[in-house]
mmCIF file of C-alpha atoms in Angstrom:
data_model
loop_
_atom_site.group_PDB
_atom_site.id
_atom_site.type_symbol
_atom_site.label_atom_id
_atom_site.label_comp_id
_atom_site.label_asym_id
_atom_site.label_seq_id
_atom_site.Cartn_x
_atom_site.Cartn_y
_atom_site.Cartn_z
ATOM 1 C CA UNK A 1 0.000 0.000 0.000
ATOM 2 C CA UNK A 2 1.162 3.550 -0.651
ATOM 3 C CA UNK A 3 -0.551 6.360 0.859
ATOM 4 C CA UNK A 4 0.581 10.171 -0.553
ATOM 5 C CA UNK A 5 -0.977 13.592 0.043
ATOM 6 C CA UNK A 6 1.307 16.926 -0.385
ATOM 7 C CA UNK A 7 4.878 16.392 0.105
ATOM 8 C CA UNK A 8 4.681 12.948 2.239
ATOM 9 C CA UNK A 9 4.271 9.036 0.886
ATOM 10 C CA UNK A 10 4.240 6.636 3.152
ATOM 11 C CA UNK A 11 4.391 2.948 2.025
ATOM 12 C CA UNK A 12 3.186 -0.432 4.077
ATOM 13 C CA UNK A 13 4.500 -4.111 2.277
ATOM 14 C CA UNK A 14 4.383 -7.818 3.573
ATOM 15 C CA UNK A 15 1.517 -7.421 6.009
ATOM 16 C CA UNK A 16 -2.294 -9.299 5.983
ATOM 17 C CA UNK A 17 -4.552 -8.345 3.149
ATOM 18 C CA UNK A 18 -7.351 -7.274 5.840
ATOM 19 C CA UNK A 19 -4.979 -5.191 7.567
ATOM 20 C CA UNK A 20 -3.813 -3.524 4.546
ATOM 21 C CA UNK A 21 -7.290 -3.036 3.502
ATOM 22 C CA UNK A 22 -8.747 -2.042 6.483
ATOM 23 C CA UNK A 23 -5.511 0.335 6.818
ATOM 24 C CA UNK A 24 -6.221 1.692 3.050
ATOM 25 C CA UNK A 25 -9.503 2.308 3.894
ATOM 26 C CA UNK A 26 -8.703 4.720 6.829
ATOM 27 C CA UNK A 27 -5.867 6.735 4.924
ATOM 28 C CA UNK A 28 -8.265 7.389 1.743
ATOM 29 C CA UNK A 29 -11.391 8.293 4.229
ATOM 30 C CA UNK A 30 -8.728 11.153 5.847
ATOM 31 C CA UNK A 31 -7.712 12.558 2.479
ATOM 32 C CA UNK A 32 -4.535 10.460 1.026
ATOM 33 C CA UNK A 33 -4.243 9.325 -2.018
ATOM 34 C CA UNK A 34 -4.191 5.674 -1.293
ATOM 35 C CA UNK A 35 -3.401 2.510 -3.502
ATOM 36 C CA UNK A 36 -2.758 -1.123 -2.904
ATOM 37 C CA UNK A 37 -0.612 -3.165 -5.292
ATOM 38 C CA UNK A 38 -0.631 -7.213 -4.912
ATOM 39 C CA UNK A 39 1.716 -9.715 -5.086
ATOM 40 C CA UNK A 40 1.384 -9.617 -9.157
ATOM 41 C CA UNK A 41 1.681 -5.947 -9.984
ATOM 42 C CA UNK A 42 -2.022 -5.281 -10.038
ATOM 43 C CA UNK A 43 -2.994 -2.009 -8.928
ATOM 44 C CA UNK A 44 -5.926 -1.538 -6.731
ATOM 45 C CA UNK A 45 -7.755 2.212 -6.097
ATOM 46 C CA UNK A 46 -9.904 2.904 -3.412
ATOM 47 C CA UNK A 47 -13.270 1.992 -5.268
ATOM 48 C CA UNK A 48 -11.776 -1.890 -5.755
ATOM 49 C CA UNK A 49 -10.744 -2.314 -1.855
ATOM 50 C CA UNK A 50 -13.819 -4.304 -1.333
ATOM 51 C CA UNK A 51 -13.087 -7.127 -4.136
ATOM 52 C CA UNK A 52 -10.196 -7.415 -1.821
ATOM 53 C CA UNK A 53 -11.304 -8.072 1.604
ATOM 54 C CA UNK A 54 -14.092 -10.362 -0.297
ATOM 55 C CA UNK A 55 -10.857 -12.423 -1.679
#
């Protein structure tokens, strides 16, 4: 996951795909830009967390 808003990015690897999500979530809801990439590259913006917590 990397979260950015002005000047700061902060990035989170290697930890449970709920936490991440749930972790996303929060970040995006208080104004970061927000995205999760998985294992295979795929890029994931806030409107697609849900398809993966349901995973």
């Amino acid at each position: 996951m990397v979260a950015e808003r002005d000047n700061e990015k902060y990035s989170f690897a290697r930890e449970s795909r709920l936490l991440i999500v749930a972790k996303a979530k929060v970040w995006a809801s208080e104004g970061w830009r927000v995205v999760i990439t998985d294992q295979d590259g795929k890029a994931y913006a806030p409107s697609e967390f849900e398809q993966l917590s349901a995973a």
